[in-house]
């Protein structure tokens, strides 16, 4: 099959995309739990602080992942065995 590398690349990128999505879902669920806990206790300042911190952690990690994918794209393509084209 001449398309075997294409199937391999699709599987590898599918797994990477799935991992990134699941990590972002985990941050979202953890944020809801923390903010809800503080909100239920009536500690609205703590709820706001945890929401602020979760926002910045998510933003920074998203930027790190984006920079890794952008700057490491050549190495990723080379690791997957793709042409320079």
Short mmCIF file of C-alpha atoms in Angstrom, two decimals:
data_model
loop_
_atom_site.label_atom_id
_atom_site.label_comp_id
_atom_site.label_asym_id
_atom_site.label_seq_id
_atom_site.Cartn_x
_atom_site.Cartn_y
_atom_site.Cartn_z
CA UNK A 1 0.00 0.00 0.00
CA UNK A 2 1.37 3.37 -0.97
CA UNK A 3 -0.87 5.10 1.56
CA UNK A 4 0.45 3.32 4.66
CA UNK A 5 2.44 6.39 5.88
CA UNK A 6 -0.69 8.50 5.48
CA UNK A 7 -2.61 6.16 7.78
CA UNK A 8 0.25 6.25 10.29
CA UNK A 9 0.39 10.04 10.26
CA UNK A 10 -3.37 10.27 10.62
CA UNK A 11 -3.25 7.96 13.63
CA UNK A 12 -0.40 9.86 15.31
CA UNK A 13 -1.96 13.28 14.77
CA UNK A 14 -5.34 11.98 15.86
CA UNK A 15 -3.85 10.78 19.14
CA UNK A 16 -2.02 14.07 19.69
CA UNK A 17 -5.15 16.09 19.01
CA UNK A 18 -7.16 13.84 21.34
CA UNK A 19 -4.58 14.32 24.10
CA UNK A 20 -4.66 18.11 23.77
CA UNK A 21 -8.47 18.16 23.85
CA UNK A 22 -8.63 15.92 26.93
CA UNK A 23 -6.09 18.06 28.81
CA UNK A 24 -8.17 21.18 28.13
CA UNK A 25 -11.31 19.36 29.24
CA UNK A 26 -9.58 18.37 32.48
CA UNK A 27 -8.69 22.01 33.20
CA UNK A 28 -12.27 23.04 32.48
CA UNK A 29 -13.78 20.45 34.81
CA UNK A 30 -11.28 21.23 37.57
CA UNK A 31 -12.10 24.93 37.27
CA UNK A 32 -15.83 24.27 37.58
CA UNK A 33 -15.25 22.10 40.66
CA UNK A 34 -13.02 24.63 42.42
CA UNK A 35 -15.16 27.66 41.63
CA UNK A 36 -18.32 25.78 42.57
CA UNK A 37 -16.84 24.68 45.88
CA UNK A 38 -15.86 28.22 46.86
CA UNK A 39 -19.12 29.61 45.58
CA UNK A 40 -21.08 27.09 47.65
CA UNK A 41 -19.13 28.06 50.75
CA UNK A 42 -19.89 31.71 50.12
CA UNK A 43 -16.19 32.50 49.65
CA UNK A 44 -16.72 34.64 46.57
CA UNK A 45 -13.23 36.17 46.71
CA UNK A 46 -11.66 32.72 46.62
CA UNK A 47 -13.97 31.72 43.77
CA UNK A 48 -12.84 34.74 41.78
CA UNK A 49 -9.18 34.07 42.52
CA UNK A 50 -9.43 30.43 41.47
CA UNK A 51 -11.22 31.45 38.27
CA UNK A 52 -8.54 34.07 37.53
CA UNK A 53 -5.73 31.60 38.19
CA UNK A 54 -7.37 28.91 36.05
CA UNK A 55 -7.76 31.40 33.22
CA UNK A 56 -4.10 32.34 33.26
CA UNK A 57 -2.87 28.76 33.62
CA UNK A 58 -5.02 27.70 30.68
CA UNK A 59 -3.85 30.67 28.60
CA UNK A 60 -0.18 30.08 29.35
CA UNK A 61 -0.36 26.34 28.71
CA UNK A 62 -2.25 26.96 25.47
CA UNK A 63 0.46 29.39 24.35
CA UNK A 64 3.19 26.88 25.24
CA UNK A 65 1.47 24.10 23.27
CA UNK A 66 0.93 26.43 20.30
CA UNK A 67 4.58 27.55 20.35
CA UNK A 68 5.75 23.94 20.59
CA UNK A 69 3.63 22.88 17.62
CA UNK A 70 4.64 25.92 15.57
CA UNK A 71 8.36 25.85 16.31
CA UNK A 72 8.67 22.07 16.34
CA UNK A 73 6.66 21.38 13.21
CA UNK A 74 9.76 20.49 11.15
CA UNK A 75 10.91 17.96 13.76
CA UNK A 76 7.40 16.55 14.09
CA UNK A 77 7.12 16.09 10.32
CA UNK A 78 10.60 14.54 10.22
CA UNK A 79 9.70 12.16 13.08
CA UNK A 80 6.57 11.12 11.19
CA UNK A 81 8.66 10.43 8.10
CA UNK A 82 7.09 13.03 5.82
CA UNK A 83 8.73 14.80 2.89
CA UNK A 84 9.97 18.37 3.09
CA UNK A 85 7.25 19.37 0.64
#
